[in-house]
Short mmCIF file of C-alpha atoms and ligand atoms in Angstrom, two decimals:
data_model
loop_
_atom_site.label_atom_id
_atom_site.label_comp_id
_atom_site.label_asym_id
_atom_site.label_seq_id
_atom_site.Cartn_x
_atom_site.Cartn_y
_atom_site.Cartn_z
CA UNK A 1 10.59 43.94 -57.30
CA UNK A 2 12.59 43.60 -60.33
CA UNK A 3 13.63 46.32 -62.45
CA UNK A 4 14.73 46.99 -66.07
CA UNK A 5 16.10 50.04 -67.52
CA UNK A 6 14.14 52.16 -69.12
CA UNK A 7 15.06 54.89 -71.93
CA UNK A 8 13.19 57.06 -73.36
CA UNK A 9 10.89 56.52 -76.94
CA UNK A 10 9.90 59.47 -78.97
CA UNK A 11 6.88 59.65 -80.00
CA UNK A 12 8.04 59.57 -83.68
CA UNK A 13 9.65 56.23 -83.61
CA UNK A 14 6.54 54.47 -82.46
CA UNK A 15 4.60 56.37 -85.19
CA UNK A 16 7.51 55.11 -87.83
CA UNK A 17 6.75 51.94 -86.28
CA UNK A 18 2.81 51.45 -86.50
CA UNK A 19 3.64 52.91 -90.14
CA UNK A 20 6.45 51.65 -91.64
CA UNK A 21 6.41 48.26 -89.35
CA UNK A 22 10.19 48.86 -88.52
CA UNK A 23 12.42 51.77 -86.77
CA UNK A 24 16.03 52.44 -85.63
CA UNK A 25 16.80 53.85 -82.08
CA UNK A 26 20.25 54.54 -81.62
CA UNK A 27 22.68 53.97 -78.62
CA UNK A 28 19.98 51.81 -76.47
CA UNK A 29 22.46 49.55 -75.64
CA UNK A 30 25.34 50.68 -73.62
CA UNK A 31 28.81 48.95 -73.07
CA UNK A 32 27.87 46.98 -70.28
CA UNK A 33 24.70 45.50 -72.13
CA UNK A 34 26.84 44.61 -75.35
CA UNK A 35 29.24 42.60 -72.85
CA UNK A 36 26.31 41.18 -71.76
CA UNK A 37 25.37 39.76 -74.92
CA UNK A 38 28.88 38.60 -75.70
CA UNK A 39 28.52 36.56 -72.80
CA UNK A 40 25.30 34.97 -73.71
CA UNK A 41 26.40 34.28 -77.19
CA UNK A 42 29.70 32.33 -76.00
CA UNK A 43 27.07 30.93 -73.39
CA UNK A 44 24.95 29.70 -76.42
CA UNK A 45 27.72 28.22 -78.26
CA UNK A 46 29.19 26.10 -75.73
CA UNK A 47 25.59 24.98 -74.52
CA UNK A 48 23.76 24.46 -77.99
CA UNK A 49 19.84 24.73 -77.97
CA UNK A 50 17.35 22.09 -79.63
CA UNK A 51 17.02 24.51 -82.79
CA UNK A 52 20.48 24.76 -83.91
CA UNK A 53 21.55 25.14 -87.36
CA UNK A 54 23.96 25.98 -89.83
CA UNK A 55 21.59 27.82 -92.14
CA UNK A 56 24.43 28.06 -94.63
CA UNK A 57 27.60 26.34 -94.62
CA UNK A 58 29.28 26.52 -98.23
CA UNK A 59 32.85 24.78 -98.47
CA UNK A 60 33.35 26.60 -102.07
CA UNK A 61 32.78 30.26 -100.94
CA UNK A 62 33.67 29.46 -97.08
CA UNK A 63 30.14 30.89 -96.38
CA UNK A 64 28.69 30.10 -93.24
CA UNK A 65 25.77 31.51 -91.31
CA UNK A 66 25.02 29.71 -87.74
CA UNK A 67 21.53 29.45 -86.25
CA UNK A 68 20.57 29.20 -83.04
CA UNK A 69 17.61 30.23 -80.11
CA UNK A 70 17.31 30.12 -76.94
CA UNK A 71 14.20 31.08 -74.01
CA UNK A 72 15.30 33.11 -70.64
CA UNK A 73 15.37 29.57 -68.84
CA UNK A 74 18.58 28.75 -70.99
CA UNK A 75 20.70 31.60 -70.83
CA UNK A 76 20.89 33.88 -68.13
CA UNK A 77 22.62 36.57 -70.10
CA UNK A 78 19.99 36.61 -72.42
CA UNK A 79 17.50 36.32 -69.78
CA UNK A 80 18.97 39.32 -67.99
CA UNK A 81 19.11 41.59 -71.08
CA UNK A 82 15.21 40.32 -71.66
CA UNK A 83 14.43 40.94 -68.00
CA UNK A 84 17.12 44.20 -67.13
CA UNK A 85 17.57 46.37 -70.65
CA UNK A 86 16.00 48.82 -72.01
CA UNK A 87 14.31 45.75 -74.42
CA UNK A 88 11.48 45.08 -72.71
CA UNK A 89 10.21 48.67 -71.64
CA UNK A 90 10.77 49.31 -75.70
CA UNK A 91 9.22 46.55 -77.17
CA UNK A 92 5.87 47.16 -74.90
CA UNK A 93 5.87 50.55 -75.71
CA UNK A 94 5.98 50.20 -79.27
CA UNK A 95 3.73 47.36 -78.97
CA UNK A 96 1.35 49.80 -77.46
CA UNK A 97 0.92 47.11 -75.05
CA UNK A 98 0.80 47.45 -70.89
CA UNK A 99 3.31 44.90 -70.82
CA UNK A 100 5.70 42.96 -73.45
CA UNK A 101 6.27 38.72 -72.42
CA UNK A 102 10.39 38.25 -73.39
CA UNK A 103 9.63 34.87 -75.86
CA UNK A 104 13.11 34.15 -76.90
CA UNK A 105 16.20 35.46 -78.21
CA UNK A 106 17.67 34.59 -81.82
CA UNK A 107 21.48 34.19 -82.73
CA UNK A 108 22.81 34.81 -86.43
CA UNK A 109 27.05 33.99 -86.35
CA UNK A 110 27.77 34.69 -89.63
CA UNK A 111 31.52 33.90 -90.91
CA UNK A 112 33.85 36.98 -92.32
CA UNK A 113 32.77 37.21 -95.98
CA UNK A 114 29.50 35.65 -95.84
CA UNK A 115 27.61 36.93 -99.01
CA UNK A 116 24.80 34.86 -99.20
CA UNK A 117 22.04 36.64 -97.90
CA UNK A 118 19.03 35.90 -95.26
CA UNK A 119 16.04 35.03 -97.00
CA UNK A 120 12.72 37.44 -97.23
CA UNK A 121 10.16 36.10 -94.54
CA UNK A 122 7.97 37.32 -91.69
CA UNK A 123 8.88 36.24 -88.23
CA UNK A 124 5.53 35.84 -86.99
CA UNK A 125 4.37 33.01 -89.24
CA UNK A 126 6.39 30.72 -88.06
CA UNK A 127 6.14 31.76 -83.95
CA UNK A 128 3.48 29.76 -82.49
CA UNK A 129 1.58 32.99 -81.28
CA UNK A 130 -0.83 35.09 -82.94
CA UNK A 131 -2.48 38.36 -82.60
CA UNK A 132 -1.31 41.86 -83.43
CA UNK A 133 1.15 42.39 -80.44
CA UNK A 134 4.55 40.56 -81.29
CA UNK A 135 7.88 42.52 -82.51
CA UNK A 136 11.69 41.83 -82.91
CA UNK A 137 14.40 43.93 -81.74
CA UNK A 138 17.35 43.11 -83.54
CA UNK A 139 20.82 44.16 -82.83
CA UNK A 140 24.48 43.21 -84.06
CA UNK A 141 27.96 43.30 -82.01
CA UNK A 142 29.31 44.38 -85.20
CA UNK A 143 29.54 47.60 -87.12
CA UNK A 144 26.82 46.91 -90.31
CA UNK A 145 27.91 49.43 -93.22
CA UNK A 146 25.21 51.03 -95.47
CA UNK A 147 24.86 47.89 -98.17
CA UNK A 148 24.83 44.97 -95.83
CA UNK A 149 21.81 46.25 -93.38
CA UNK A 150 18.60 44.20 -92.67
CA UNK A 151 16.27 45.28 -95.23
CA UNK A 152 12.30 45.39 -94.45
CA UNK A 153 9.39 46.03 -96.90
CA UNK A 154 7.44 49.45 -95.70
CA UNK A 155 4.14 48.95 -94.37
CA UNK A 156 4.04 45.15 -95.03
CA UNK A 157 3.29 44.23 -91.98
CA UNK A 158 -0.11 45.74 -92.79
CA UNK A 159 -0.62 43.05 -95.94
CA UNK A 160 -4.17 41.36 -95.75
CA UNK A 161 -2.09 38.21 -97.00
CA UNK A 162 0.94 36.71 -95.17
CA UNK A 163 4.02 36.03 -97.35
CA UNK A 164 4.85 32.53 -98.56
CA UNK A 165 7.25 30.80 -95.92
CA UNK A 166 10.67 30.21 -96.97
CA UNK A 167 13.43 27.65 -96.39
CA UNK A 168 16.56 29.07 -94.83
CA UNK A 169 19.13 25.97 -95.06
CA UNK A 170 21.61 26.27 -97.72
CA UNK A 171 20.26 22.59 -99.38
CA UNK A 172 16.93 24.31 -100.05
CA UNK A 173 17.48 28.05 -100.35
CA UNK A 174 14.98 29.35 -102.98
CA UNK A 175 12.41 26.76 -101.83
CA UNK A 176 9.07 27.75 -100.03
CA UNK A 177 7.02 25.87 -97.35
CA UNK A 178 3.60 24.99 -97.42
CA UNK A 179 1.99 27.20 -94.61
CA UNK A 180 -1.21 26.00 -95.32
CA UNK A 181 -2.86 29.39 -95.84
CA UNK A 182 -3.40 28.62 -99.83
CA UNK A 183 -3.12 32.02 -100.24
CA UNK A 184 0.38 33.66 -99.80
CA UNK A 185 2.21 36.32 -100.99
CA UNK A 186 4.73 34.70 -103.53
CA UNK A 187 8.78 35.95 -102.55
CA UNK A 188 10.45 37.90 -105.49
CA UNK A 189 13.81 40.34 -104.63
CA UNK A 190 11.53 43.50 -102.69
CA UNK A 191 14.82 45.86 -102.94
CA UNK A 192 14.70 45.58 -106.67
CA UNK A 193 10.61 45.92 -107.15
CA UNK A 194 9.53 49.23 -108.33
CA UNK A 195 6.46 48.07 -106.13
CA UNK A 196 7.76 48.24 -102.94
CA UNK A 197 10.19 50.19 -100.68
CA UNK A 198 12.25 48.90 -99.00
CA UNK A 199 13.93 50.97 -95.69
CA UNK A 200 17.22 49.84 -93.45
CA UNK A 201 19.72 51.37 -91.42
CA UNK A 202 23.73 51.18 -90.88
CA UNK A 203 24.32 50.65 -87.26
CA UNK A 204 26.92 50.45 -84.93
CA UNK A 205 27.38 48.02 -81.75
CA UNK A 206 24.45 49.64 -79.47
CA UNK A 207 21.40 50.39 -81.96
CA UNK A 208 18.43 48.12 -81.96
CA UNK A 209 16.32 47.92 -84.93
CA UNK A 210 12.12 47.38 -83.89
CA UNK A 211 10.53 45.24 -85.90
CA UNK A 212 6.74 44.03 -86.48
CA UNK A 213 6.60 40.38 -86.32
CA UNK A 214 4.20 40.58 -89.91
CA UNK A 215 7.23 42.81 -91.24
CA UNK A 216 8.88 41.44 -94.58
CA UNK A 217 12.59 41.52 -94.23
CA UNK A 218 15.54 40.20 -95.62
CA UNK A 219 18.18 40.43 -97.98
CA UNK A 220 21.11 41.32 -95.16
CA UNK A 221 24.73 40.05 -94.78
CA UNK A 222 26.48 40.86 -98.12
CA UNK A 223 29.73 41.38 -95.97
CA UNK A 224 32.90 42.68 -97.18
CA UNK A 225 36.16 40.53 -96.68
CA UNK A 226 37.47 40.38 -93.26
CA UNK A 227 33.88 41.50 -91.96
CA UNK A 228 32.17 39.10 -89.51
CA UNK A 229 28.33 39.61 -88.03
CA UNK A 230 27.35 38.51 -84.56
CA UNK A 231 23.19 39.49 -84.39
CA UNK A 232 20.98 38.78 -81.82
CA UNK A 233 17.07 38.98 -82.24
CA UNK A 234 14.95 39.18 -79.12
CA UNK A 235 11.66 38.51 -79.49
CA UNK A 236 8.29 39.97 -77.51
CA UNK A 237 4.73 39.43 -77.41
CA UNK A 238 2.51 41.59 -75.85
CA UNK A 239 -1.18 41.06 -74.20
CA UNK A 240 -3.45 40.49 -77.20
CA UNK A 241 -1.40 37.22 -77.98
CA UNK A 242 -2.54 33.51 -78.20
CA UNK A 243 -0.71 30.37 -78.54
CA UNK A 244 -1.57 28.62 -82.16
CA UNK A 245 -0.20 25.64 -83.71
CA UNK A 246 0.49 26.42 -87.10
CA UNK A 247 -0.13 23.81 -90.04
CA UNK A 248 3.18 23.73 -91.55
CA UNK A 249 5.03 23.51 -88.13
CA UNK A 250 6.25 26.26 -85.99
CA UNK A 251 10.30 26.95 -86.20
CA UNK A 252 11.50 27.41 -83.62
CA UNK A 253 8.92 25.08 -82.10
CA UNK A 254 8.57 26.09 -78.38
CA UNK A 255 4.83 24.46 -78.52
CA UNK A 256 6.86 21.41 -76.53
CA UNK A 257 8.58 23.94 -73.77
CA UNK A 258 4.91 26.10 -73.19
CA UNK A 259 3.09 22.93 -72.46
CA UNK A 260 6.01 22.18 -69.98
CA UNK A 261 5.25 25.20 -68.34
CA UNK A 262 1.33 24.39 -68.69
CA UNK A 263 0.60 26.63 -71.14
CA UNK A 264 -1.27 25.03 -74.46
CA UNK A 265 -2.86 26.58 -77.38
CA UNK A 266 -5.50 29.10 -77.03
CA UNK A 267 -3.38 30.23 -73.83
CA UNK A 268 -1.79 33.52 -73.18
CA UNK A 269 1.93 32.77 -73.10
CA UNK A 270 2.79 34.25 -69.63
CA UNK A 271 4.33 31.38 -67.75
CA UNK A 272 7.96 31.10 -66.15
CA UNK A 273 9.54 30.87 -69.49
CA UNK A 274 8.45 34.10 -70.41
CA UNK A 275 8.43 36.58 -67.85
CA UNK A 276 6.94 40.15 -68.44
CA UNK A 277 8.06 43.48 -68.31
CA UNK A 278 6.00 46.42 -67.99
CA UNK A 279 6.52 49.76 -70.48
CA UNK A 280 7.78 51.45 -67.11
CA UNK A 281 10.26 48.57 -66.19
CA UNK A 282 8.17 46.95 -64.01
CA UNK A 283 9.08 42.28 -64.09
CA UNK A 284 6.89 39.90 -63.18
CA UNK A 285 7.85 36.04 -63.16
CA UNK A 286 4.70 33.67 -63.37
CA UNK A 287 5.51 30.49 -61.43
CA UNK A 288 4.01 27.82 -63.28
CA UNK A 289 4.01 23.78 -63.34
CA UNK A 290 7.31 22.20 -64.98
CA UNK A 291 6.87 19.02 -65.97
O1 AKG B 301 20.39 39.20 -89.28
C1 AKG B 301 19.90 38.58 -90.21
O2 AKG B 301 20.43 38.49 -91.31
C2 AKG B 301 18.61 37.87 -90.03
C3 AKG B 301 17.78 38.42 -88.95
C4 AKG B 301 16.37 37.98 -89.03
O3 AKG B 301 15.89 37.50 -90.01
C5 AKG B 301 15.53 38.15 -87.85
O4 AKG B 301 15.98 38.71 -86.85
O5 AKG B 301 14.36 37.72 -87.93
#
């Protein structure tokens, strides 16, 4: 039976976690894995996916921040880190979950210099999956000094009210989405609020950051001259999670791929597009129609 690695998780970083809604672990990913990666973001480039997009491209400043996502089907370095790493033992053990189901895996290129930062948003409300179970692990290729980290709003992920929905294309940065929800928590700069805290961490090629999928984050990518970013975010879900269509649209919109794989809303997402790994290491594939 398939195997990933598995690494140990102290205790204390899944308390940060369930606290704080986001925690560092350091050195999870060894040399091997990173080249691993490497390959899967060439892999992606040459081969784009349905959601690509340059979320910034800005001819004045030379800005440019590229976009793009892609399921285990697609990319079988990708699907290997999902189904091999230490990811998926992590992500269901901070979960607290028996199991974590590998979703997809998000790709952030940005160009040497790129200043403008990612907007503040919650994964989640745009996945088409709810329940409490669903996290990011996000790593970069690159170096990220203290001042350019991925910053996320402590505790948020515990809000009673989801935060408004922003636009991330350069044409309509600033700009908001109707989510539907009536109700959402309007975006203002969280680093500079004296109401919030706001927690990140400088990494270096290896770290993963664990993120809640309710978790408010943002405001990364101020890079210094000469400085490039290649991120990757892989995203779980773990057992307590349903498919939902969502009234402003999901994005990335895999509603289209589950139902190839028979799975529909109201359905628990385990099908061949998302395999599962256990918090021991454990895979299991789910064969299911393709049509
Ligand atoms: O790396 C970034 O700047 C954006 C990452 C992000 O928003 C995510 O992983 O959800």
């Amino acid at each position: 039976m398939p195997h990933a690695d598995v690494v140990p998780v102290p205790q204390d970083a899944i308390d940060d976690f369930r606290r704080d809604g986001a925690v560092v672990l350091r050195g999870v990913l060894d040399a091997g894995w990173c080249r691993e990666l490497e390959r899967g973001i060439a892999a992606l480039k040459d081969n784009p996916g349905r959601h690509r997009a340059d979320w910034i491209r800005d001819e004045a400043t030379g800005d440019h921040v590229l976009f793009d996502a892609a399921p285990v089907p697609d990319n079988p370095f990708f699907a290997s880190a999902m189904t091999a790493s230490p990811l998926g033992p992590i992500a269901a053990r901070m979960m607290e979950s028996p199991t974590a189901l590998a979703f997809y895996v998000s790709m952030f290129l940005r160009s040497p210099g790129t200043s403008t930062p990612t907007p503040w948003h919650q994964d989640q409300t745009y996945w088409c999956a709810e329940g409490r179970q669903a996290l990011s692990i996000w790593t970069s290729l690159d170096p990220v000094p203290a001042g350019t980290e991925l910053q996320f709003v402590r505790g948020s992920h515990l809000w009673d009210r989801p935060l408004a929905q922003p636009f991330f294309e350069h044409e309509q940065l600033g700009g908001v989405r109707d989510d539907g929800s009536g109700d959402a928590v309007a975006i203002t700069d969280f680093a500079a609020s004296d109401l919030h805290e706001v927690i990140g961490w400088p990494t270096e090629p290896g770290d993963v950051v664990v993120f809640h999928g309710m978790t408010v984050h943002g405001g990364s990518g101020s890079l210094p001259e000469g400085l490039g970013r290649r991120t990757l975010s892989f995203q779980w879900l773990g057992e307590d999670i349903r498919v939902t269509t969502r009234p402003g649209g999901c994005s990335p919109d895999w509603l289209p791929e589950l139902a190839r794989y028979g799975v529909e809303p109201g359905d628990y997402p385990w099908c061949a597009m998302c395999p599962r790994v256990s918090a021991d290491g454990v895979v299991t594939h789910q064969e299911g129609r393709v049509s």
